[in-house]
Coordinates of C-alpha atoms in Angstrom, one line a residue:
M262 CA 0.0 0.0 0.0
T263 CA 1.1 3.6 -0.6
L264 CA -0.1 7.0 0.4
K265 CA -2.1 7.8 -2.6
M266 CA -5.4 6.3 -1.3
L267 CA -5.8 8.7 1.7
P268 CA -7.3 11.8 0.0
L269 CA -10.8 10.4 -0.5
V270 CA -10.9 9.3 3.1
L271 CA -9.7 12.7 4.4
L272 CA -12.3 14.6 2.4
L273 CA -15.0 12.5 4.0
S274 CA -13.8 13.5 7.4
V275 CA -13.3 17.2 6.9
S276 CA -16.9 17.7 5.6
S277 CA -18.1 16.7 9.1
L278 CA -15.6 18.8 10.9
T279 CA -15.9 22.1 9.0
A280 CA -19.6 22.4 8.1
C281 CA -21.4 21.2 11.2
G282 CA -23.0 18.4 9.3
K283 CA -23.2 20.1 5.9
K284 CA -21.8 17.8 3.2
D285 CA -19.1 19.1 1.0
T286 CA -17.7 16.0 -0.6
A287 CA -16.8 14.9 -4.1
P288 CA -19.8 14.2 -6.4
A289 CA -21.4 10.9 -5.6
P290 CA -22.9 8.5 -8.2
A291 CA -26.3 10.1 -8.4
T292 CA -28.2 11.4 -11.3
T293 CA -29.1 15.1 -11.9
E294 CA -32.3 14.5 -13.7
G295 CA -34.7 13.8 -10.9
A296 CA -33.9 10.1 -10.4
I297 CA -34.1 8.2 -7.1
T298 CA -31.8 8.7 -4.2
P299 CA -29.5 5.7 -3.7
A300 CA -30.6 3.5 -0.7
T301 CA -28.2 2.8 2.1
D302 CA -27.5 -0.2 4.2
P303 CA -29.2 -0.5 7.6
A304 CA -26.2 1.0 9.3
A305 CA -22.6 2.1 8.7
T306 CA -19.4 1.4 10.5
A307 CA -17.2 4.1 11.9
D308 CA -13.7 3.9 13.2
P309 CA -13.0 6.7 15.7
A310 CA -9.5 8.2 15.7
A311 CA -7.4 8.2 18.8
T312 CA -5.6 11.2 20.3
A313 CA -1.9 11.1 19.8
E314 CA 0.3 10.5 22.8
P315 CA 3.4 12.6 23.6
T316 CA 6.6 10.8 22.7
P317 CA 10.3 11.5 23.5
G318 CA 12.8 12.5 20.9
T319 CA 10.7 15.2 19.3
P320 CA 12.7 17.1 16.6
D321 CA 13.5 20.7 17.1
E322 CA 11.6 21.7 14.0
V323 CA 8.1 21.0 15.1
A324 CA 5.3 23.2 13.8
T325 CA 2.3 23.9 16.0
P326 CA -1.0 22.8 14.4
G327 CA -1.8 25.2 11.5
D328 CA 1.6 26.9 11.8
P329 CA 3.1 27.8 8.4
D330 CA 6.5 26.7 9.7
R331 CA 6.7 23.1 8.7
I332 CA 8.6 20.1 9.9
T333 CA 11.3 19.1 7.5
G334 CA 12.0 15.7 9.0
P335 CA 9.7 12.8 9.7
V336 CA 6.3 13.3 11.5
A337 CA 6.5 9.8 13.0
K338 CA 8.5 6.6 13.0
V339 CA 6.9 3.1 13.0
N340 CA 9.4 0.4 14.0
G341 CA 12.1 2.6 12.7
T342 CA 10.5 3.4 9.4
E343 CA 10.0 7.1 8.9
I344 CA 6.7 8.7 7.8
P345 CA 8.0 11.8 6.0
A346 CA 6.6 15.3 6.6
E347 CA 6.0 15.6 2.8
A348 CA 3.4 12.8 3.0
F349 CA 1.7 14.4 6.0
Y350 CA 1.5 17.9 4.5
A351 CA 0.4 16.5 1.1
E352 CA -2.7 15.2 2.9
R353 CA -3.1 18.3 5.1
D354 CA -2.8 20.7 2.2
K355 CA -5.6 18.9 0.2
I356 CA -7.9 20.0 3.0
T357 CA -6.6 23.5 3.8
A358 CA -6.3 24.3 0.1
R359 CA -10.0 23.9 -0.4
G360 CA -10.5 27.5 0.9
T361 CA -12.7 26.4 3.9
K362 CA -11.8 28.3 7.1
I363 CA -11.0 25.8 9.8
P364 CA -10.6 26.9 13.4
P365 CA -7.1 26.1 14.8
D366 CA -8.3 23.6 17.4
R367 CA -10.3 21.7 14.8
L368 CA -7.4 21.8 12.3
A369 CA -5.2 20.3 15.1
R370 CA -7.6 17.4 15.4
I371 CA -7.6 16.9 11.6
E372 CA -3.8 16.8 11.7
Q373 CA -3.8 14.2 14.4
N374 CA -6.3 12.1 12.4
I375 CA -4.0 12.4 9.4
L376 CA -1.0 11.3 11.5
K377 CA -3.1 8.4 13.0
R378 CA -4.1 7.1 9.6
L379 CA -0.6 7.3 8.2
I380 CA 0.7 5.4 11.2
E381 CA -2.1 2.8 10.9
K382 CA -1.3 2.5 7.2
E383 CA 2.4 1.9 7.8
L384 CA 1.6 -0.7 10.5
I385 CA -0.6 -2.6 8.1
D386 CA 1.9 -2.2 5.2
Q387 CA 4.5 -3.8 7.4
A388 CA 2.2 -6.7 8.5
V389 CA 1.2 -7.4 4.9
K390 CA 4.8 -7.5 3.8
T391 CA 5.9 -9.7 6.7
A392 CA 3.1 -12.2 5.9
G393 CA 4.1 -12.3 2.2
V394 CA 0.7 -11.3 1.0
A395 CA 0.5 -10.6 -2.8
V396 CA -2.8 -9.5 -4.4
P397 CA -3.5 -11.2 -7.7
A398 CA -4.1 -8.8 -10.7
E399 CA -7.4 -10.4 -11.4
D400 CA -8.6 -9.4 -7.9
I401 CA -7.8 -5.8 -8.6
T402 CA -9.6 -5.9 -12.0
A403 CA -12.7 -7.6 -10.5
G404 CA -12.7 -5.0 -7.6
F405 CA -12.5 -2.1 -10.1
D406 CA -15.3 -3.5 -12.2
E407 CA -17.4 -3.8 -9.1
Y408 CA -16.6 -0.3 -8.0
K409 CA -17.7 1.1 -11.4
K410 CA -21.1 -0.5 -10.9
R411 CA -21.9 2.1 -8.3
F412 CA -22.3 4.6 -11.1
Q413 CA -25.2 4.8 -13.5
S414 CA -23.0 5.3 -16.5
D415 CA -19.4 5.7 -17.7
E416 CA -20.1 9.4 -18.1
Q417 CA -20.9 9.7 -14.4
F418 CA -17.9 7.7 -13.4
E419 CA -15.6 10.0 -15.5
N420 CA -17.3 13.0 -14.0
Y421 CA -16.6 11.6 -10.5
L422 CA -12.9 11.1 -11.4
K423 CA -12.8 14.7 -12.7
H424 CA -14.3 16.3 -9.6
G425 CA -13.5 13.8 -6.9
R426 CA -9.8 14.4 -6.7
V427 CA -9.1 10.7 -7.3
T428 CA -7.7 8.8 -10.3
K429 CA -8.1 5.4 -11.7
D430 CA -4.7 4.4 -10.3
S431 CA -5.6 5.7 -6.8
I432 CA -8.9 3.7 -6.9
E433 CA -7.1 0.6 -8.0
E434 CA -4.5 1.1 -5.3
R435 CA -7.2 1.4 -2.6
I436 CA -8.8 -1.8 -4.0
R437 CA -5.3 -3.5 -3.8
D438 CA -4.9 -2.2 -0.2
R439 CA -8.3 -3.5 0.9
R440 CA -7.8 -6.9 -0.7
A441 CA -4.3 -7.2 0.8
L442 CA -5.7 -6.6 4.2
E443 CA -8.5 -9.0 3.6
M444 CA -6.0 -11.7 2.6
L445 CA -4.0 -11.0 5.7
L446 CA -7.0 -11.3 8.0
E447 CA -8.1 -14.5 6.2
K448 CA -4.7 -16.0 7.0
Q449 CA -5.1 -15.2 10.7
G450 CA -8.7 -16.4 11.1
D451 CA -12.1 -17.3 9.6
M452 CA -13.6 -14.4 7.8
A453 CA -16.4 -16.3 6.2
V454 CA -20.1 -15.6 6.8
D455 CA -22.5 -18.5 6.4
D456 CA -26.1 -18.6 5.2
A457 CA -27.4 -19.2 8.8
A458 CA -25.9 -15.8 10.0
A459 CA -27.3 -14.1 6.9
K460 CA -30.8 -15.6 7.5
E461 CA -30.7 -14.6 11.2
F462 CA -29.9 -11.0 10.2
Y463 CA -32.6 -11.0 7.6
E464 CA -35.3 -12.2 10.1
K465 CA -34.3 -9.5 12.6
N466 CA -34.3 -6.7 10.0
E467 CA -37.2 -7.5 7.7
R468 CA -38.2 -3.9 7.5
F469 CA -35.1 -3.2 5.5
Y470 CA -36.1 -5.7 2.8
T471 CA -39.7 -4.5 2.2
E472 CA -40.2 -2.7 -1.1
K473 CA -42.8 0.0 -1.4
S474 CA -45.0 0.3 -4.5
G475 CA -43.3 2.0 -7.4
V476 CA -42.9 2.6 -11.0
R477 CA -40.0 1.8 -13.4
A478 CA -39.6 4.3 -16.2
S479 CA -37.2 5.4 -18.9
H480 CA -37.1 8.9 -20.3
I481 CA -35.6 11.1 -22.9
L482 CA -34.5 14.4 -21.4
I483 CA -34.0 17.6 -23.5
K484 CA -32.4 20.0 -21.1
L485 CA -33.8 23.5 -20.7
A486 CA -33.3 26.1 -18.0
Q487 CA -36.2 27.3 -15.9
N488 CA -35.6 30.8 -17.1
A489 CA -35.1 29.9 -20.7
S490 CA -36.1 32.4 -23.4
A491 CA -38.8 31.7 -25.9
E492 CA -36.1 31.1 -28.5
E493 CA -34.4 28.6 -26.3
D494 CA -37.7 26.9 -25.6
A495 CA -38.5 26.6 -29.3
K496 CA -35.1 25.0 -30.0
A497 CA -35.6 22.5 -27.2
M498 CA -39.1 21.6 -28.6
E499 CA -37.5 21.0 -32.0
K500 CA -35.4 18.3 -30.4
V501 CA -38.4 16.9 -28.6
K502 CA -40.3 16.7 -31.9
Q503 CA -37.3 15.0 -33.5
A504 CA -37.4 12.3 -30.7
Q505 CA -41.1 11.9 -31.0
D506 CA -40.9 11.4 -34.8
M507 CA -38.2 8.7 -34.3
L508 CA -40.5 6.9 -31.9
A509 CA -43.5 7.3 -34.2
K510 CA -41.5 5.5 -36.9
G511 CA -41.1 2.5 -34.6
E512 CA -37.6 3.1 -33.3
D513 CA -36.9 1.5 -29.9
F514 CA -37.4 3.9 -27.0
G515 CA -34.1 3.0 -25.4
E516 CA -32.2 3.5 -28.7
V517 CA -33.8 6.9 -29.2
A518 CA -32.9 7.8 -25.6
K519 CA -29.2 6.9 -26.3
K520 CA -29.2 9.1 -29.4
M521 CA -31.3 12.1 -28.2
S522 CA -31.4 12.3 -24.3
E523 CA -29.2 14.8 -22.7
G524 CA -29.3 13.3 -19.2
P525 CA -26.7 11.0 -17.6
T526 CA -29.0 7.9 -18.0
A527 CA -28.8 8.2 -21.8
P528 CA -26.1 5.5 -22.2
K529 CA -28.5 3.1 -20.4
G530 CA -31.4 3.9 -22.7
G531 CA -32.8 6.5 -20.3
D532 CA -33.6 3.8 -17.6
L533 CA -34.2 5.3 -14.2
G534 CA -35.0 2.0 -12.5
F535 CA -37.8 1.7 -9.9
F536 CA -38.8 4.7 -7.8
G537 CA -41.5 5.4 -5.3
E538 CA -43.5 8.4 -4.5
G539 CA -41.5 11.4 -3.4
R540 CA -38.4 10.3 -5.2
M541 CA -38.9 12.4 -8.4
V542 CA -39.9 16.0 -9.1
K543 CA -43.6 16.4 -8.8
E544 CA -44.4 16.9 -12.5
F545 CA -42.4 13.8 -13.5
Q546 CA -43.9 11.7 -10.7
D547 CA -47.5 12.6 -11.3
A548 CA -47.1 11.8 -15.0
A549 CA -45.3 8.5 -14.4
F550 CA -47.7 7.1 -11.8
A551 CA -50.7 8.0 -13.9
M552 CA -49.4 6.1 -16.9
K553 CA -49.9 2.4 -17.9
V554 CA -47.1 0.0 -18.5
G555 CA -45.8 0.5 -22.0
E556 CA -47.3 3.9 -22.4
V557 CA -45.2 6.9 -23.7
S558 CA -46.0 10.4 -22.4
K559 CA -46.3 13.7 -24.1
P560 CA -43.5 16.1 -23.3
I561 CA -43.5 16.8 -19.5
R562 CA -41.8 20.1 -18.4
T563 CA -39.8 20.1 -15.2
R564 CA -37.0 22.3 -13.9
F565 CA -34.6 20.0 -15.7
G566 CA -36.2 20.5 -19.1
Y567 CA -38.6 18.4 -21.3
H568 CA -39.1 14.7 -20.6
I569 CA -40.6 12.0 -22.8
I570 CA -41.4 9.2 -20.3
K571 CA -42.0 5.5 -20.9
V572 CA -43.3 3.4 -18.1
T573 CA -41.8 -0.1 -18.3
D574 CA -43.0 -1.7 -15.1
K575 CA -45.1 -1.2 -11.9
R576 CA -45.0 -3.1 -8.6
E577 CA -47.0 -3.3 -5.4
D578 CA -45.6 -3.4 -1.8
R579 CA -43.7 -6.6 -1.3
K580 CA -41.2 -8.2 1.0
K581 CA -38.0 -9.3 -0.8
P582 CA -37.4 -13.1 -0.3
F583 CA -34.3 -14.1 1.5
D584 CA -32.7 -15.7 -1.6
E585 CA -33.0 -12.3 -3.4
V586 CA -31.1 -10.4 -0.8
K587 CA -28.8 -13.1 0.6
D588 CA -25.7 -12.0 -1.3
Q589 CA -26.2 -8.4 -0.2
I590 CA -26.5 -9.4 3.4
V591 CA -23.5 -11.7 3.3
K592 CA -21.4 -8.9 1.7
S593 CA -22.5 -6.4 4.4
L594 CA -21.8 -8.9 7.3
K595 CA -18.4 -9.7 5.8
N596 CA -17.7 -5.9 5.6
K597 CA -18.7 -5.5 9.3
K598 CA -16.5 -8.4 10.3
F599 CA -13.6 -7.0 8.2
F600 CA -13.7 -3.7 10.2
T601 CA -14.0 -5.5 13.5
E602 CA -11.0 -7.7 12.7
R603 CA -9.1 -4.7 11.3
R604 CA -9.5 -2.8 14.6
K605 CA -8.3 -5.9 16.6
L606 CA -5.3 -6.3 14.3
L607 CA -4.3 -2.6 14.6
A608 CA -4.7 -2.8 18.4
D609 CA -2.3 -5.7 18.4
L610 CA 0.2 -4.1 16.0
E611 CA 0.2 -0.9 18.0
K612 CA 0.7 -2.7 21.2
N613 CA 3.8 -4.5 19.9
A614 CA 5.3 -1.7 17.8
K615 CA 7.7 1.1 18.5
I616 CA 5.8 4.3 17.4
E617 CA 7.4 7.7 17.7
K618 CA 5.2 10.8 17.0
F619 CA 6.8 14.1 16.3
L620 CA 3.6 16.4 16.2
P621 CA 2.5 18.2 19.3
E622 CA -0.2 16.4 21.2
L623 CA -3.7 17.9 21.5
P624 CA -4.1 20.0 24.6
E625 CA -6.3 18.6 27.4
P626 CA -9.8 20.2 27.5
A627 CA -10.3 22.7 30.2
P628 CA -12.0 21.4 33.4
G629 CA -15.8 21.7 33.0
A630 CA -15.6 22.5 29.3
A631 CA -18.5 21.5 27.2
P632 CA -17.9 18.5 25.1
D633 CA -17.0 19.2 21.5
P634 CA -20.0 18.3 19.3
H635 CA -17.7 17.2 16.6
A636 CA -15.7 14.8 18.8
G637 CA -17.7 11.8 17.7
V638 CA -17.3 12.4 14.0
E639 CA -13.6 12.9 13.7
G640 CA -13.0 9.2 13.0
M641 CA -12.4 8.7 9.3
A642 CA -13.5 5.6 7.6
P643 CA -10.6 3.1 7.4
P644 CA -8.4 4.0 4.5
T645 CA -9.1 0.7 2.7
D646 CA -12.8 1.2 2.8
A647 CA -14.7 1.8 -0.4
P648 CA -16.3 5.4 -0.4
V649 CA -19.9 5.0 -1.3
D650 CA -22.5 2.4 -0.3
D651 CA -20.8 -0.4 1.4
G652 CA -21.7 0.3 5.0
A653 CA -22.0 -2.7 7.2
P654 CA -25.2 -3.7 9.1
E655 CA -25.2 -3.5 12.9

């Protein structure tokens, strides 16, 4: 593992620390055309960061948190291996360079989190190397393909890379890091989850596997701003008419959507999947729920532009059978087990390692001081975690 995989994790942390709950993260794989919001797992894991302890041998050139005077030597040593200041400041600068004003005390906690993660990473690197773990190339390829499935289209994935401050290489490296740690944990103990455990979780959490009634629809979107001029509206309607003519000639709706739609679902033939009430803008929802399966709508105006909608399926409330969700549950339980065992491994590695830290420790809170409301959200997701929707169930 190298240091390239840390930026995404750190960005997740600073959004909680600097905006009092306001999200300010890289674009997530969601559509901008009124589609459903991605569902989440029943719960998500967290891995709280620990406060750094003072250590002897601190270099003379130690900068106080947020101080422009920077350390030129290592920020820490792990079993004699240095963690260079350059690596620390590379991660710190990605946060401070975003232009957000961060109070000094909070910046100090962020810095300690960065240091903690770098130390944890080095500990795991060393353990993986000692165990002789080597990740097969096909595991990385399979992991990357699975990662891309989080996005509705290649266009959305490329947009995520463009705005998410990550690269294909850094994603592959994070996948490699995750898999290396999984292989290490598998060497040390049983990481399997059997069907009985999955069934038990299913029966205790049935509410998470009940689908509400909904509609599945595809659409062709011709974008038009809400304050568009009459001329712009006329040009948009020309495109709408062109799409309607193609459909009238018998062309497949999905193929017309690929050619004509200006929304991110165009590569998928405009398919929005199933959605329930309240998941779409009102004009779109009202039209879709009133239509019959197979019916194609007249142009529907929303704030996104003009939509031609085709309803492809409808469903009533239903409970998903266990066999349908078993793989999802097993994956989530494995994920939870992974983080539990990761914490145990790190506790053992830290206990038996020689760790020297060269950043100033955080000051003790004043007696009687109110607890920091952000203290419980400082912990960053473990650096090998995937960033989007793989939270583990509790």
